[in-house]
Amino acid sequence: MVRNLLGSVLALAGATAAVWSPFRAWYDGRHGRHYRLGDLFSGGGVTNVPAELFASLFLPFVGAALITLAGLLLRSRLLVALAGVIVLGFTVVWLVRVGQAEGSLVISGEPGNGLGPGTGLAFGGGLVLLLASVVLRGRGRGVRGERAEPVYVPPPDPAVPTLDGAGG
């Protein structure tokens, strides 16, 4: 029970971080909600064209949060892990595509330059979701996954009297 509670708290924290990340700066002060989702998979790569909220990085992260909630309700470690893989996958694809567009990625201590806190929130949220899937116990399988052996019950002996008066 403690493992499920701790895993649920971790999963909710990871999903929250992932959903919050597009509202923070991802690179050079540009928020994640301004990156078009289609740019990640197009030949042109990441452009400066702004995106609508549900056509941005926000969409897969909300989807991952919904998968996380379904995984917690169903007590499915697999669904929580899938949500973590989705968040990490989109974050890594975004990193690769921005790196291709910019020529390199910069981590800077100055605000507004280089990778921002939104990228860290998304990456950290995906890792926390994966950690939560490890911590969760998932559904029980009876007695530690073992099958109980059948109990042999001998047939009644006709020579032994019973309470209903039948027998011997």
mmCIF file of C-alpha atoms in Angstrom:
data_model
loop_
_atom_site.group_PDB
_atom_site.id
_atom_site.type_symbol
_atom_site.label_atom_id
_atom_site.label_comp_id
_atom_site.label_asym_id
_atom_site.label_seq_id
_atom_site.Cartn_x
_atom_site.Cartn_y
_atom_site.Cartn_z
ATOM 1 C CA MET A 1 0.000 0.000 0.000
ATOM 2 C CA VAL A 2 2.839 2.387 0.817
ATOM 3 C CA ARG A 3 4.521 1.606 -2.493
ATOM 4 C CA ASN A 4 1.317 2.351 -4.403
ATOM 5 C CA LEU A 5 0.832 5.621 -2.526
ATOM 6 C CA LEU A 6 4.437 6.710 -3.121
ATOM 7 C CA GLY A 7 4.271 5.617 -6.762
ATOM 8 C CA SER A 8 1.003 7.508 -7.257
ATOM 9 C CA VAL A 9 2.460 10.685 -5.775
ATOM 10 C CA LEU A 10 5.540 10.358 -8.007
ATOM 11 C CA ALA A 11 3.393 9.706 -11.084
ATOM 12 C CA LEU A 12 1.195 12.730 -10.402
ATOM 13 C CA ALA A 13 4.258 14.913 -9.805
ATOM 14 C CA GLY A 14 5.857 13.726 -13.062
ATOM 15 C CA ALA A 15 2.671 14.279 -15.055
ATOM 16 C CA THR A 16 2.238 17.740 -13.524
ATOM 17 C CA ALA A 17 5.808 18.702 -14.405
ATOM 18 C CA ALA A 18 5.305 17.491 -17.975
ATOM 19 C CA VAL A 19 2.060 19.416 -18.457
ATOM 20 C CA TRP A 20 3.499 22.565 -16.864
ATOM 21 C CA SER A 21 6.681 22.486 -18.966
ATOM 22 C CA PRO A 22 5.224 23.966 -22.203
ATOM 23 C CA PHE A 23 4.321 27.097 -20.258
ATOM 24 C CA ARG A 24 7.966 27.692 -19.377
ATOM 25 C CA ALA A 25 10.864 28.760 -21.598
ATOM 26 C CA TRP A 26 12.386 25.867 -23.565
ATOM 27 C CA TYR A 27 15.082 27.495 -25.677
ATOM 28 C CA ASP A 28 16.221 31.118 -25.978
ATOM 29 C CA GLY A 29 13.192 32.280 -24.007
ATOM 30 C CA ARG A 30 10.671 30.630 -26.364
ATOM 31 C CA HIS A 31 7.990 28.693 -24.517
ATOM 32 C CA GLY A 32 7.211 25.092 -25.385
ATOM 33 C CA ARG A 33 3.637 25.980 -26.290
ATOM 34 C CA HIS A 34 5.016 28.030 -29.199
ATOM 35 C CA TYR A 35 6.729 25.058 -30.893
ATOM 36 C CA ARG A 36 4.517 23.413 -33.481
ATOM 37 C CA LEU A 37 4.111 19.678 -33.054
ATOM 38 C CA GLY A 38 4.224 19.176 -36.818
ATOM 39 C CA ASP A 39 7.665 20.820 -36.991
ATOM 40 C CA LEU A 40 9.145 17.919 -35.048
ATOM 41 C CA PHE A 41 8.264 15.490 -37.820
ATOM 42 C CA SER A 42 8.508 17.669 -40.939
ATOM 43 C CA GLY A 43 11.433 17.923 -43.321
ATOM 44 C CA GLY A 44 11.821 21.634 -42.621
ATOM 45 C CA GLY A 45 12.473 21.129 -38.928
ATOM 46 C CA VAL A 46 11.708 23.604 -36.160
ATOM 47 C CA THR A 47 10.626 27.005 -37.463
ATOM 48 C CA ASN A 48 9.822 30.342 -35.857
ATOM 49 C CA VAL A 49 6.137 30.019 -36.797
ATOM 50 C CA PRO A 50 4.121 30.131 -33.558
ATOM 51 C CA ALA A 51 1.721 27.317 -32.722
ATOM 52 C CA GLU A 52 -1.758 27.128 -31.273
ATOM 53 C CA LEU A 53 -1.911 25.536 -27.822
ATOM 54 C CA PHE A 54 -3.314 22.170 -28.910
ATOM 55 C CA ALA A 55 -1.001 21.998 -31.936
ATOM 56 C CA SER A 56 2.090 22.465 -29.777
ATOM 57 C CA LEU A 57 4.157 20.366 -27.391
ATOM 58 C CA PHE A 58 1.315 20.748 -24.908
ATOM 59 C CA LEU A 59 -0.792 18.102 -26.698
ATOM 60 C CA PRO A 60 1.432 15.009 -26.218
ATOM 61 C CA PHE A 61 2.127 16.012 -22.621
ATOM 62 C CA VAL A 62 -1.583 16.312 -21.815
ATOM 63 C CA GLY A 63 -2.064 12.937 -23.491
ATOM 64 C CA ALA A 64 0.688 11.475 -21.328
ATOM 65 C CA ALA A 65 -0.954 12.949 -18.218
ATOM 66 C CA LEU A 66 -4.275 11.330 -19.158
ATOM 67 C CA ILE A 67 -2.506 8.003 -19.717
ATOM 68 C CA THR A 68 -0.891 8.436 -16.290
ATOM 69 C CA LEU A 69 -4.284 8.986 -14.654
ATOM 70 C CA ALA A 70 -5.685 5.917 -16.414
ATOM 71 C CA GLY A 71 -2.655 3.925 -15.271
ATOM 72 C CA LEU A 72 -3.161 5.007 -11.672
ATOM 73 C CA LEU A 73 -6.882 4.213 -11.738
ATOM 74 C CA LEU A 74 -6.247 0.802 -13.296
ATOM 75 C CA ARG A 75 -3.106 0.268 -11.191
ATOM 76 C CA SER A 76 -1.169 -0.413 -14.381
ATOM 77 C CA ARG A 77 2.589 0.028 -14.210
ATOM 78 C CA LEU A 78 2.750 -0.364 -17.977
ATOM 79 C CA LEU A 79 0.516 2.655 -18.654
ATOM 80 C CA VAL A 80 2.522 4.868 -16.278
ATOM 81 C CA ALA A 81 5.745 3.738 -17.957
ATOM 82 C CA LEU A 82 4.203 4.430 -21.384
ATOM 83 C CA ALA A 83 3.385 7.981 -20.277
ATOM 84 C CA GLY A 84 7.007 8.462 -19.191
ATOM 85 C CA VAL A 85 8.289 7.166 -22.516
ATOM 86 C CA ILE A 86 5.954 9.527 -24.402
ATOM 87 C CA VAL A 87 7.177 12.551 -22.435
ATOM 88 C CA LEU A 88 10.838 11.598 -22.781
ATOM 89 C CA GLY A 89 10.399 10.705 -26.445
ATOM 90 C CA PHE A 90 8.889 14.049 -27.431
ATOM 91 C CA THR A 91 11.466 15.909 -25.354
ATOM 92 C CA VAL A 92 14.367 14.094 -26.998
ATOM 93 C CA VAL A 93 12.900 14.523 -30.492
ATOM 94 C CA TRP A 94 12.470 18.241 -29.757
ATOM 95 C CA LEU A 95 16.096 18.465 -28.537
ATOM 96 C CA VAL A 96 17.350 16.789 -31.714
ATOM 97 C CA ARG A 97 15.248 18.949 -34.036
ATOM 98 C CA VAL A 98 16.191 22.225 -32.304
ATOM 99 C CA GLY A 99 19.827 21.153 -32.307
ATOM 100 C CA GLN A 100 19.599 20.592 -36.058
ATOM 101 C CA ALA A 101 17.909 23.950 -36.631
ATOM 102 C CA GLU A 102 20.296 25.935 -34.416
ATOM 103 C CA GLY A 103 23.442 24.007 -35.273
ATOM 104 C CA SER A 104 24.067 23.279 -31.574
ATOM 105 C CA LEU A 105 22.346 23.427 -28.206
ATOM 106 C CA VAL A 106 23.584 25.819 -25.552
ATOM 107 C CA ILE A 107 23.151 25.605 -21.807
ATOM 108 C CA SER A 108 23.577 29.102 -20.431
ATOM 109 C CA GLY A 109 23.345 30.595 -16.975
ATOM 110 C CA GLU A 110 21.801 33.761 -18.381
ATOM 111 C CA PRO A 111 17.994 33.888 -18.479
ATOM 112 C CA GLY A 112 16.604 33.737 -22.003
ATOM 113 C CA ASN A 113 19.706 32.136 -23.544
ATOM 114 C CA GLY A 114 20.061 28.449 -24.280
ATOM 115 C CA LEU A 115 18.003 25.643 -22.784
ATOM 116 C CA GLY A 116 15.376 26.843 -20.366
ATOM 117 C CA PRO A 117 13.565 25.389 -17.360
ATOM 118 C CA GLY A 118 10.737 24.005 -19.507
ATOM 119 C CA THR A 119 13.092 21.490 -21.085
ATOM 120 C CA GLY A 120 14.296 20.408 -17.657
ATOM 121 C CA LEU A 121 10.726 20.065 -16.380
ATOM 122 C CA ALA A 122 9.742 17.884 -19.322
ATOM 123 C CA PHE A 123 12.828 15.697 -19.095
ATOM 124 C CA GLY A 124 12.579 15.417 -15.311
ATOM 125 C CA GLY A 125 8.838 14.726 -15.480
ATOM 126 C CA GLY A 126 9.422 11.847 -17.900
ATOM 127 C CA LEU A 127 12.104 10.363 -15.651
ATOM 128 C CA VAL A 128 9.862 10.689 -12.580
ATOM 129 C CA LEU A 129 7.062 8.908 -14.458
ATOM 130 C CA LEU A 130 9.424 6.033 -15.258
ATOM 131 C CA LEU A 131 10.543 5.929 -11.626
ATOM 132 C CA ALA A 132 6.911 5.870 -10.518
ATOM 133 C CA SER A 133 6.221 2.873 -12.765
ATOM 134 C CA VAL A 134 9.044 1.018 -11.009
ATOM 135 C CA VAL A 135 7.830 1.972 -7.524
ATOM 136 C CA LEU A 136 4.167 1.067 -8.144
ATOM 137 C CA ARG A 137 3.195 -2.462 -7.183
ATOM 138 C CA GLY A 138 0.538 -2.799 -9.824
ATOM 139 C CA ARG A 139 -2.303 -5.259 -9.591
ATOM 140 C CA GLY A 140 -2.047 -8.189 -7.230
ATOM 141 C CA ARG A 141 -1.860 -11.669 -8.663
ATOM 142 C CA GLY A 142 -3.244 -13.674 -5.788
ATOM 143 C CA VAL A 143 -0.598 -15.131 -3.523
ATOM 144 C CA ARG A 144 2.623 -13.613 -4.928
ATOM 145 C CA GLY A 145 1.803 -14.842 -8.410
ATOM 146 C CA GLU A 146 1.777 -18.500 -7.356
ATOM 147 C CA ARG A 147 -1.126 -20.832 -7.995
ATOM 148 C CA ALA A 148 -2.541 -22.709 -5.056
ATOM 149 C CA GLU A 149 -2.297 -26.470 -5.357
ATOM 150 C CA PRO A 150 -5.633 -28.292 -5.544
ATOM 151 C CA VAL A 151 -6.750 -29.923 -2.295
ATOM 152 C CA TYR A 152 -7.639 -33.610 -2.476
ATOM 153 C CA VAL A 153 -11.010 -34.397 -0.892
ATOM 154 C CA PRO A 154 -11.640 -38.144 -0.606
ATOM 155 C CA PRO A 155 -15.088 -39.453 -1.534
ATOM 156 C CA PRO A 156 -17.391 -40.210 1.420
ATOM 157 C CA ASP A 157 -17.119 -43.697 2.937
ATOM 158 C CA PRO A 158 -20.511 -45.444 2.733
ATOM 159 C CA ALA A 159 -19.766 -47.381 5.972
ATOM 160 C CA VAL A 160 -19.473 -44.232 8.076
ATOM 161 C CA PRO A 161 -22.794 -42.856 9.404
ATOM 162 C CA THR A 162 -23.597 -39.210 8.626
ATOM 163 C CA LEU A 163 -25.828 -36.687 10.380
ATOM 164 C CA ASP A 164 -28.687 -37.210 7.941
ATOM 165 C CA GLY A 165 -28.857 -40.884 8.832
ATOM 166 C CA ALA A 166 -27.468 -42.200 5.584
ATOM 167 C CA GLY A 167 -24.560 -44.586 5.468
ATOM 168 C CA GLY A 168 -23.500 -47.825 7.202
#
